[in-house]
Coordinates of C-alpha atoms and ligand atoms in Angstrom, one line a residue:
M1156 CA 7.9 -10.0 1.4
A1157 CA 8.1 -9.7 5.1
S1158 CA 10.1 -12.5 6.6
V1159 CA 8.5 -14.3 9.4
S1160 CA 10.3 -16.1 12.2
K1161 CA 9.6 -19.7 12.5
S1162 CA 10.7 -23.0 13.9
P1163 CA 12.8 -25.1 11.5
T1164 CA 10.5 -26.8 9.1
V1165 CA 12.6 -30.0 8.9
E1166 CA 11.2 -31.0 12.3
N1167 CA 7.7 -31.1 10.9
P1168 CA 6.6 -34.0 8.7
P1169 CA 4.5 -32.6 5.9
L1170 CA 1.2 -33.8 7.2
A1171 CA 1.4 -32.7 10.8
P1172 CA -0.4 -29.5 11.6
L1173 CA 2.1 -26.6 11.3
V1174 CA 2.6 -23.3 13.0
P1175 CA -0.3 -21.0 12.0
L1176 CA 1.9 -18.5 10.3
L1177 CA -0.8 -16.6 8.4
S1178 CA -2.9 -16.2 11.5
Q1179 CA 0.2 -14.7 13.2
K1180 CA 1.1 -12.5 10.2
F1181 CA -2.4 -11.0 10.0
N1182 CA -2.8 -10.9 13.7
I1183 CA -6.0 -12.9 13.6
T1184 CA -8.2 -13.1 16.8
D1185 CA -8.4 -16.6 18.3
I1186 CA -11.4 -18.4 16.8
N1187 CA -12.5 -19.7 20.2
E1188 CA -12.6 -16.2 21.6
D1189 CA -14.7 -14.5 18.9
V1190 CA -15.5 -16.3 15.7
V1191 CA -17.2 -13.3 14.1
K1192 CA -14.1 -11.1 14.6
W1193 CA -11.9 -14.0 13.5
N1194 CA -13.8 -14.3 10.2
K1195 CA -13.9 -10.5 9.6
E1196 CA -10.2 -10.3 10.0
W1197 CA -9.6 -13.2 7.6
E1198 CA -11.9 -11.6 5.0
A1199 CA -9.9 -8.3 5.4
A1200 CA -6.6 -10.2 5.1
I1201 CA -7.8 -11.9 1.9
A1202 CA -9.0 -8.7 0.4
S1203 CA -5.6 -7.1 1.0
S1204 CA -3.5 -9.9 -0.3
S1205 CA -2.9 -11.9 -3.5
A1206 CA -3.2 -15.7 -3.4
A1207 CA 0.5 -15.8 -4.4
N1208 CA 1.4 -13.9 -1.2
M1209 CA -0.6 -16.3 0.9
I1210 CA 1.2 -19.2 -0.7
K1211 CA 4.6 -17.7 -0.1
E1212 CA 3.7 -17.3 3.6
V1213 CA 2.5 -20.8 4.2
Y1214 CA 5.5 -22.0 2.2
H1215 CA 7.8 -21.1 5.1
T1216 CA 6.2 -23.9 7.2
F1217 CA 6.1 -26.5 4.6
D1218 CA 9.0 -28.6 3.5
D1219 CA 7.9 -29.6 0.1
S1220 CA 11.1 -31.6 -0.5
L1221 CA 9.6 -34.2 1.8
V1222 CA 6.5 -34.7 -0.4
T1223 CA 6.8 -37.7 -2.6
S1224 CA 4.7 -38.4 -5.6
D1225 CA 2.9 -41.1 -3.6
D1226 CA 2.0 -38.4 -1.0
L1227 CA 0.5 -36.4 -3.8
V1228 CA -1.6 -39.3 -4.9
D1229 CA -2.8 -39.7 -1.3
F1230 CA -3.6 -36.0 -1.1
H1231 CA -5.7 -36.2 -4.3
S1232 CA -7.6 -39.3 -3.2
S1233 CA -8.4 -38.0 0.3
L1234 CA -9.7 -34.8 -1.4
R1235 CA -11.9 -36.9 -3.6
E1236 CA -13.2 -39.0 -0.7
L1237 CA -14.2 -35.8 1.0
Q1238 CA -15.8 -34.4 -2.2
E1239 CA -17.8 -37.6 -2.7
V1240 CA -19.3 -37.1 0.8
V1241 CA -20.0 -33.4 0.1
A1242 CA -21.7 -34.2 -3.2
Q1243 CA -23.8 -36.9 -1.6
N1244 CA -25.0 -34.5 1.1
L1245 CA -25.8 -31.8 -1.4
R1246 CA -27.6 -34.4 -3.6
I1247 CA -29.9 -35.2 -0.6
I1248 CA -30.6 -31.5 -0.2
Y1249 CA -31.5 -31.1 -3.8
H1250 CA -33.9 -34.0 -3.6
N1251 CA -35.6 -32.4 -0.7
G1252 CA -36.9 -29.1 -2.2
R1253 CA -37.6 -27.8 1.3
F1254 CA -34.0 -27.1 2.2
N1255 CA -33.7 -23.9 0.2
I1256 CA -36.9 -22.3 1.4
I1257 CA -36.1 -23.2 5.0
W1258 CA -32.7 -21.6 4.6
V1259 CA -33.9 -18.3 3.0
L1260 CA -36.7 -18.0 5.6
L1261 CA -34.2 -18.3 8.5
N1262 CA -33.4 -15.0 10.0
T1263 CA -30.0 -13.5 9.3
S1264 CA -28.5 -14.2 12.7
E1265 CA -29.4 -17.9 12.5
Q1266 CA -28.0 -18.1 8.9
K1267 CA -24.8 -16.5 10.1
R1268 CA -24.5 -18.8 13.1
H1269 CA -24.7 -21.9 10.7
I1270 CA -22.1 -20.4 8.4
L1271 CA -19.7 -19.6 11.2
A1272 CA -20.2 -23.1 12.7
G1273 CA -19.2 -24.5 9.3
L1274 CA -16.0 -22.3 9.3
N1275 CA -15.2 -23.3 12.8
K1276 CA -15.4 -27.0 12.0
A1277 CA -13.5 -26.6 8.8
S1278 CA -10.7 -24.9 10.8
E1279 CA -10.5 -27.8 13.2
A1280 CA -10.5 -30.4 10.4
D1281 CA -7.4 -32.4 9.6
T1282 CA -5.7 -30.2 7.0
I1283 CA -2.0 -29.2 6.7
W1284 CA -2.4 -25.6 7.7
A1285 CA -5.6 -25.9 9.8
Q1286 CA -7.2 -22.5 10.1
D1287 CA -4.6 -20.9 7.9
C1288 CA -6.4 -22.6 5.0
R1289 CA -9.2 -20.1 5.5
A1290 CA -6.8 -17.6 3.9
L1291 CA -6.8 -19.5 0.7
C1292 CA -10.6 -19.3 0.2
S1293 CA -11.5 -15.9 -1.1
E1294 CA -15.0 -17.2 -2.2
I1295 CA -16.0 -17.6 1.4
I1296 CA -17.4 -14.1 2.2
V1297 CA -20.1 -14.2 4.9
S1298 CA -21.8 -11.0 3.8
N1299 CA -22.1 -12.4 0.2
F1300 CA -23.6 -15.6 1.6
L1301 CA -26.2 -13.6 3.5
S1302 CA -27.1 -11.4 0.6
Q1303 CA -30.7 -11.6 -0.8
S1304 CA -31.9 -13.3 2.4
G1305 CA -29.3 -16.0 2.0
K1306 CA -29.6 -16.7 -1.7
G1307 CA -25.9 -16.0 -1.9
F1308 CA -25.2 -19.2 0.1
I1309 CA -27.6 -21.2 -2.0
D1310 CA -25.9 -20.1 -5.1
F1311 CA -22.5 -21.0 -3.7
L1312 CA -23.8 -24.5 -2.8
D1313 CA -25.2 -24.8 -6.3
R1314 CA -21.9 -23.9 -7.9
T1315 CA -20.0 -26.3 -5.7
Y1316 CA -22.4 -29.1 -6.4
E1317 CA -22.3 -28.5 -10.1
V1318 CA -18.5 -28.8 -10.1
L1319 CA -18.3 -31.8 -7.7
K1320 CA -20.9 -33.9 -9.6
S1321 CA -19.3 -33.2 -13.0
S1322 CA -16.3 -35.5 -12.3
E1323 CA -15.3 -38.7 -10.6
M1324 CA -11.8 -37.4 -10.0
P1325 CA -10.8 -34.8 -7.4
V1326 CA -11.8 -31.4 -8.8
F1327 CA -10.7 -27.9 -8.0
L1328 CA -13.3 -25.3 -7.6
P1329 CA -12.7 -22.5 -10.1
N1330 CA -11.6 -19.2 -8.5
P1331 CA -9.8 -16.4 -10.5
W1332 CA -8.2 -14.9 -7.4
W1333 CA -6.6 -18.3 -6.7
E1334 CA -5.7 -19.1 -10.3
Q1335 CA -3.9 -15.8 -10.7
A1336 CA -1.3 -17.2 -8.2
S1337 CA -0.1 -19.8 -10.7
D1338 CA 0.9 -16.9 -13.0
D1339 CA 2.2 -14.6 -10.2
L1340 CA 4.4 -17.3 -8.8
D1341 CA 5.8 -18.2 -12.2
L1342 CA 5.9 -21.8 -11.3
S1343 CA 8.5 -22.6 -13.8
N1344 CA 10.9 -20.1 -12.2
P1345 CA 11.9 -21.0 -8.6
S1346 CA 13.4 -17.5 -7.8
W1347 CA 10.5 -16.5 -5.6
K1348 CA 11.4 -19.2 -3.2
E1349 CA 15.0 -18.1 -2.9
A1350 CA 13.9 -14.6 -2.2
S1351 CA 12.0 -15.9 0.8
N1352 CA 15.1 -16.9 2.6
E1353 CA 14.9 -20.6 2.0
S1354 CA 18.1 -22.4 1.1
S1355 CA 16.7 -25.5 -0.5
T1356 CA 18.3 -26.4 -3.8
N1357 CA 15.2 -27.9 -5.2
P1358 CA 12.3 -25.5 -4.6
R1359 CA 9.6 -27.5 -6.4
S1360 CA 7.2 -24.6 -6.1
K1361 CA 4.7 -26.4 -8.4
V1362 CA 4.3 -28.9 -5.6
V1363 CA 3.5 -26.3 -3.1
F1364 CA 0.9 -24.7 -5.4
E1365 CA -0.7 -28.0 -6.0
V1366 CA -0.8 -29.0 -2.3
A1367 CA -2.1 -25.6 -1.4
T1368 CA -4.8 -26.0 -4.0
I1369 CA -5.8 -29.4 -2.6
E1370 CA -5.9 -28.0 0.9
R1371 CA -8.0 -25.0 -0.2
N1372 CA -10.5 -27.4 -1.7
R1373 CA -10.5 -29.6 1.4
F1374 CA -11.2 -26.5 3.6
I1375 CA -14.2 -25.6 1.3
G1376 CA -15.4 -29.2 1.3
N1377 CA -15.3 -29.3 5.1
F1378 CA -16.9 -26.0 5.3
V1379 CA -19.9 -27.0 3.1
L1380 CA -20.3 -30.3 4.9
S1381 CA -20.2 -28.8 8.4
S1382 CA -22.5 -25.8 7.6
V1383 CA -25.0 -27.9 5.8
S1384 CA -25.0 -30.5 8.7
S1385 CA -25.5 -27.7 11.2
I1386 CA -28.6 -26.6 9.3
A1387 CA -29.9 -30.2 8.8
N1388 CA -29.3 -31.0 12.5
D1389 CA -31.5 -28.0 13.5
I1390 CA -34.2 -29.0 11.1
V1391 CA -34.3 -32.6 12.4
H1392 CA -34.4 -31.4 16.0
H1393 CA -36.8 -28.6 15.5
S1394 CA -34.4 -26.3 17.2
E1395 CA -35.5 -23.0 18.7
G1396 CA -34.2 -20.8 15.8
M1397 CA -35.9 -23.1 13.3
K1398 CA -39.4 -23.4 14.8
D1399 CA -41.1 -20.5 13.2
V1400 CA -39.7 -21.3 9.8
L1401 CA -40.7 -25.0 10.0
D1402 CA -44.2 -24.0 11.0
I1403 CA -44.5 -22.0 7.8
V1404 CA -43.0 -24.6 5.6
E1405 CA -45.1 -27.4 7.0
H1406 CA -48.3 -25.4 6.3
S1407 CA -47.5 -24.6 2.7
N1408 CA -48.3 -26.6 -0.3
H1409 CA -45.8 -28.9 -1.7
E1410 CA -45.0 -30.3 -5.2
D1411 CA -43.4 -33.7 -5.4
K1412 CA -41.4 -32.9 -8.5
P1413 CA -40.5 -29.8 -10.5
L1414 CA -43.0 -28.7 -13.2
I1415 CA -42.2 -28.7 -16.9
R1416 CA -43.2 -25.4 -18.5
C1417 CA -42.7 -24.1 -22.0
D1418 CA -39.9 -21.5 -21.9
N1419 CA -41.8 -19.4 -24.4
C1420 CA -45.5 -19.4 -23.5
T1421 CA -44.9 -20.7 -19.9
K1422 CA -47.7 -23.3 -20.2
M1423 CA -47.5 -26.7 -18.6
P1424 CA -48.4 -29.9 -20.6
E1425 CA -51.8 -30.3 -18.8
E1426 CA -52.7 -26.7 -19.8
I1427 CA -52.4 -27.5 -23.4
E1428 CA -53.9 -30.9 -24.0
L1429 CA -53.6 -34.4 -22.6
G1430 CA -50.6 -36.3 -24.0
V1431 CA -48.8 -33.4 -25.6
R1432 CA -45.1 -34.1 -25.8
F1433 CA -42.8 -31.2 -24.9
M1434 CA -39.5 -30.8 -26.8
V1435 CA -36.2 -29.9 -25.2
C1436 CA -33.5 -27.8 -26.9
S1437 CA -31.1 -30.5 -28.1
A1438 CA -28.0 -28.3 -28.1
C1439 CA -28.5 -27.3 -24.5
K1440 CA -29.2 -30.9 -23.5
S1441 CA -26.2 -32.5 -25.2
K1442 CA -23.6 -29.8 -24.5
L1443 CA -24.7 -28.7 -21.0
A1444 CA -27.0 -31.5 -19.8
F1445 CA -29.5 -28.7 -19.3
E1446 CA -33.2 -28.9 -20.3
V1447 CA -35.0 -26.0 -21.9
H1448 CA -38.6 -27.1 -22.7
Y1449 CA -40.9 -26.0 -25.5
C1450 CA -44.5 -27.0 -26.1
S1451 CA -44.2 -26.7 -29.8
R1452 CA -41.9 -25.8 -32.7
T1453 CA -43.7 -22.5 -33.0
C1454 CA -42.8 -21.6 -29.4
Q1455 CA -39.2 -22.7 -29.9
E1456 CA -38.9 -20.5 -33.0
K1457 CA -40.5 -17.5 -31.3
D1458 CA -38.1 -17.8 -28.4
W1459 CA -35.0 -18.3 -30.5
L1460 CA -34.0 -14.7 -30.7
V1461 CA -33.7 -14.7 -26.9
H1462 CA -32.4 -18.2 -26.4
K1463 CA -29.7 -18.2 -29.1
R1464 CA -27.4 -16.0 -27.0
A1465 CA -27.0 -18.7 -24.3
C1466 CA -27.9 -21.8 -26.3
G1467 CA -25.3 -24.6 -25.8
K1468 CA -23.0 -22.1 -24.0
K1469 CA -24.6 -21.3 -20.7
R1470 CA -27.2 -22.9 -18.5
V1471 CA -29.8 -20.1 -19.0
S1472 CA -33.5 -20.4 -19.1
K1473 CA -36.3 -18.0 -18.0
G1474 CA -36.2 -19.6 -14.5
L1475 CA -40.0 -20.1 -14.5
T1476 CA -41.6 -20.6 -11.2
G1477 CA -42.0 -24.2 -10.2
T1478 CA -39.5 -25.6 -12.7
K1479 CA -36.3 -27.3 -12.0
V1480 CA -34.2 -24.1 -12.2
D1481 CA -36.4 -22.4 -9.5
S1482 CA -34.7 -23.1 -6.2
L1483 CA -38.2 -23.0 -4.6
W1484 CA -39.9 -25.4 -7.0
A1485 CA -41.3 -27.5 -4.3
F1486 CA -43.5 -24.7 -3.2
N1487 CA -46.5 -23.4 -5.1
D1488 CA -48.3 -21.1 -2.8
H1489 CA -48.2 -17.4 -1.9
I1490 CA -45.6 -17.9 0.8
S1491 CA -43.0 -19.0 -1.7
D1492 CA -44.2 -16.2 -4.0
M1493 CA -43.3 -13.7 -1.2
V1494 CA -39.9 -15.4 -0.8
R1495 CA -39.3 -15.1 -4.5
T1496 CA -40.2 -11.4 -4.3
Y1497 CA -37.7 -10.6 -1.7
Q1498 CA -35.0 -12.8 -3.2
T1499 CA -35.1 -10.7 -6.4
S1500 CA -35.3 -7.4 -4.5
R1501 CA -32.1 -5.5 -4.4
N1502 CA -31.2 -5.7 -0.7
G1503 CA -32.9 -8.9 0.2
T1504 CA -35.8 -7.3 2.1
I1505 CA -39.4 -7.0 1.1
A1506 CA -40.5 -3.4 0.4
P1507 CA -44.3 -3.8 0.4
R1508 CA -44.5 -0.7 -1.8
D1509 CA -42.6 -2.5 -4.5
I1510 CA -44.8 -5.5 -4.6
G1511 CA -46.7 -4.8 -7.8
L1512 CA -49.1 -6.8 -9.8
G1513 CA -46.7 -8.9 -11.9
A1514 CA -47.3 -9.7 -15.5
P1515 CA -50.9 -10.7 -16.3
T1516 CA -51.2 -14.4 -17.4
G1517 CA -54.8 -14.1 -18.6
K1518 CA -57.4 -11.6 -19.8
R1519 CA -58.6 -9.1 -17.2
S1520 CA -62.1 -7.6 -17.3
P1521 CA -62.2 -3.9 -18.4
A1522 CA -62.9 -3.0 -14.8
A1523 CA -60.0 -5.0 -13.5
Q1524 CA -57.8 -3.5 -16.2
R1525 CA -58.7 0.0 -15.0
Q1526 CA -57.9 -1.0 -11.4
A1527 CA -54.6 -2.4 -12.5
E1528 CA -53.7 0.8 -14.3
M1529 CA -54.6 3.0 -11.4
L1530 CA -52.6 0.8 -9.0
E1531 CA -49.6 0.9 -11.3
A1532 CA -49.8 4.6 -11.4
D1533 CA -50.0 5.1 -7.7
K1534 CA -47.9 2.5 -5.9
D1535 CA -48.7 3.7 -2.4
V1536 CA -52.3 2.5 -2.7
D1537 CA -53.2 -1.1 -1.9
Y1538 CA -56.6 -1.0 -3.7
F1539 CA -58.9 1.6 -5.3
L1540 CA -62.5 1.5 -4.2
F1541 CA -65.3 3.6 -5.8
T1542 CA -68.2 5.2 -4.0
A1543 CA -71.7 5.1 -5.5
S1544 CA -71.0 8.4 -7.3
G1545 CA -67.7 6.9 -8.7
E1546 CA -65.4 8.8 -6.4
P1547 CA -62.1 6.8 -5.9
V1548 CA -61.1 5.9 -2.3
R1549 CA -57.5 5.0 -1.7
F1550 CA -57.4 2.0 0.5
M1551 CA -54.0 1.7 2.3
I1552 CA -52.9 -0.7 4.9
D1553 CA -50.6 0.4 7.7
D1554 CA -49.1 -2.8 9.1
P1555 CA -46.2 -3.7 6.8
V1556 CA -46.6 -7.5 7.2
V1557 CA -50.4 -7.4 6.6
K1558 CA -49.7 -5.1 3.7
T1559 CA -47.2 -7.5 2.2
F1560 CA -49.6 -10.4 2.5
F1561 CA -52.5 -8.4 1.0
R1562 CA -50.4 -7.3 -1.9
T1563 CA -49.2 -10.9 -2.5
V1564 CA -52.8 -12.1 -2.7
R1565 CA -53.7 -9.1 -4.8
G1566 CA -51.0 -10.2 -7.3
F1567 CA -52.7 -13.6 -7.6
V1568 CA -56.1 -12.0 -8.0
M1569 CA -55.1 -9.6 -10.7
R1570 CA -53.2 -12.1 -12.9
P1571 CA -56.1 -13.0 -12.9
D1572 CA -56.0 -16.2 -11.0
I1573 CA -57.3 -17.1 -7.5
G1574 CA -57.9 -15.6 -4.1
V1575 CA -60.5 -12.9 -4.8
E1576 CA -62.6 -14.2 -1.9
V1577 CA -59.6 -13.8 0.4
M1578 CA -59.0 -10.2 -0.8
A1579 CA -62.7 -9.4 -0.7
E1580 CA -63.0 -10.6 2.9
F1581 CA -60.2 -8.3 4.0
I1582 CA -61.3 -5.2 2.1
L1583 CA -64.9 -5.6 3.3
K1584 CA -63.8 -5.9 7.0
F1585 CA -62.0 -2.6 6.9
M1586 CA -63.8 -0.5 4.3
S1587 CA -67.6 -1.4 4.5
K1588 CA -68.2 1.4 6.9
Y1589 CA -66.1 4.0 5.1
P1590 CA -68.1 7.2 4.2
G1591 CA -69.5 6.7 0.8
L1592 CA -68.9 2.9 0.7
S1593 CA -70.9 -0.1 1.8
R1594 CA -70.6 -3.8 1.7
D1595 CA -72.9 -4.0 -1.3
I1596 CA -71.1 -1.2 -3.2
I1597 CA -67.7 -2.9 -2.7
L1598 CA -69.0 -6.3 -3.7
A1599 CA -70.6 -4.9 -6.8
Q1600 CA -67.3 -3.3 -7.8
L1601 CA -65.4 -6.6 -7.2
Y1602 CA -68.1 -8.5 -9.1
E1603 CA -67.5 -6.2 -12.1
E1604 CA -63.8 -6.7 -11.8
Y1605 CA -63.6 -10.4 -11.2
G1606 CA -67.0 -11.9 -11.9
D1607 CA -68.6 -15.0 -10.4
D1608 CA -65.9 -15.8 -7.8
V1609 CA -67.1 -12.9 -5.7
L1610 CA -70.6 -14.4 -5.3
V1611 CA -69.3 -16.8 -2.6
V1612 CA -68.4 -13.8 -0.5
W1613 CA -71.8 -12.1 -1.1
E1614 CA -73.6 -15.0 0.5
W1615 CA -71.4 -15.3 3.5
E1616 CA -71.2 -12.4 5.9
H1617 CA -68.0 -12.2 7.9
P1618 CA -68.7 -12.1 11.7
P1619 CA -67.6 -8.7 13.0
G1620 CA -64.4 -8.8 14.9
M1621 CA -63.3 -12.2 13.4
E1622 CA -59.8 -12.3 11.9
T1623 CA -59.6 -12.4 8.2
A1624 CA -57.3 -15.0 6.4
I1625 CA -54.9 -12.3 5.5
E1626 CA -54.6 -11.0 9.0
S1627 CA -54.2 -14.4 10.6
E1628 CA -51.5 -15.4 8.1
A1629 CA -49.7 -12.2 8.7
K1630 CA -49.9 -12.7 12.4
N1631 CA -48.6 -16.3 12.2
F1632 CA -45.8 -15.4 10.0
S1633 CA -44.8 -11.9 11.3
K1634 CA -42.0 -13.4 13.4
V1635 CA -40.3 -14.6 10.3
F1636 CA -41.4 -12.1 7.7
G1637 CA -41.5 -9.0 10.0
P1638 CA -37.7 -8.4 9.9
L1639 CA -37.7 -8.8 6.1
V1640 CA -40.3 -6.2 5.5
R1641 CA -39.0 -2.7 5.0
M1642 CA -41.1 0.3 4.5
S1643 CA -41.2 4.0 5.0
M1644 CA -44.0 5.0 7.3
D1645 CA -44.0 8.6 6.3
I1646 CA -45.6 7.8 2.9
F1647 CA -48.7 6.6 4.8
V1648 CA -49.0 9.5 7.1
Q1649 CA -48.6 12.0 4.3
K1650 CA -50.8 10.6 1.6
R1651 CA -53.6 8.9 3.5
G1652 CA -57.2 9.6 2.6
T1653 CA -59.4 10.0 -0.4
L1654 CA -58.7 11.7 -3.7
G1655 CA -60.4 15.0 -4.2
Ligands
ZN2338 ZN1 -45.3 -22.8 -25.7
ZN2339 ZN1 -30.5 -24.3 -26.3

């Protein structure tokens, strides 16, 4: 343990801000100079150090012999006061289903700005070790929060909310890195304190660990509160960085409350019959306060092999779209579908090539089934068209954002579901003049694949030059979606054209 020079601790009452020893030890850049660097250096310091070492360092500045049991009661109750406020704010967020989608649509630099604003405020907050408390919070890793387009941060808020709402007492957020310190320090054995050059006869190291745990949780509480208010403030004031995202969110369809869907057959009550009563798994409900729904006993039995692994032990369901466990339940249109697509992608970007057809939810016509099989077999192609002689034409879209929108609509069409007229409008505009194809040939093919819905398009000719729905959506949203869309252009240059 390196010994650090310090001013005598007796001069400091336990609650006054103390010399930032950890900041000095790790040579941390001044937060007001460069907050990005400041955070990076803390993350590196945490990664290189155990929680026990951090505690030993701050211990130099903290005279625990001055802490009375009344002080400890005060520490606990001020932590709880803060946690109540944090829980209240998170509750408001959860009742407004729009928060999550706004957050994940924000571009990464905006997300980062809000997170750093939260860290900045938390470091200024009234805690014993001020910014040194940052060193006690290994769960705050900005790159994790930004992963999957920001889903990492949403997950962190979810976990925090779950813990805070589970109790009316002050609660400590679980963290294995931190908890390891209570073993490492061997709280029953005060020798670690003597080794660190202190001469107190009553080390009371348990008190230090407890106070540090409280301060750690206060830092996290302040961080959550400040980062979330930074975001909320931007939403309310339609700030510059928020404008494009709010445009999208205000134009999308909203649900007032989460859907209930059978965890086996995925159907909603109204899809089965009026007045049908869904059942919930009673073990999950009573042990975890978690609702897993089934439309019938048959569905529950069919799902049991899968469900029994988590039943009553872990809050696990299929996470069906639109249900309470879907963080984007308030949204039921293709925009939220796109967001779901890139949330589940490995690196948090949309790779248009990877946007497939999804699992079919209904019966496809034989022609649509053939289309689906050909598309699955050749993922570079956006759609297969057929000339009068049955020759396949590989329709491929260059613009990555348009491509993404087209493929999202294609997913809806091929489930089969809705949107064939939107897809048809787009294909007709670009492919009607293609050698061997014509408007009528394409419409006849789509009619064979999807039936009557195509008739609407047959009767209405798209004025030449007019933008299609897919193009205009892509244009409106390219500012937000553009940076998320990743693709390799070379595929298109190489493989463009018709099959021989
Ligand atoms: Zn069912
Ligand atoms: Zn269960």
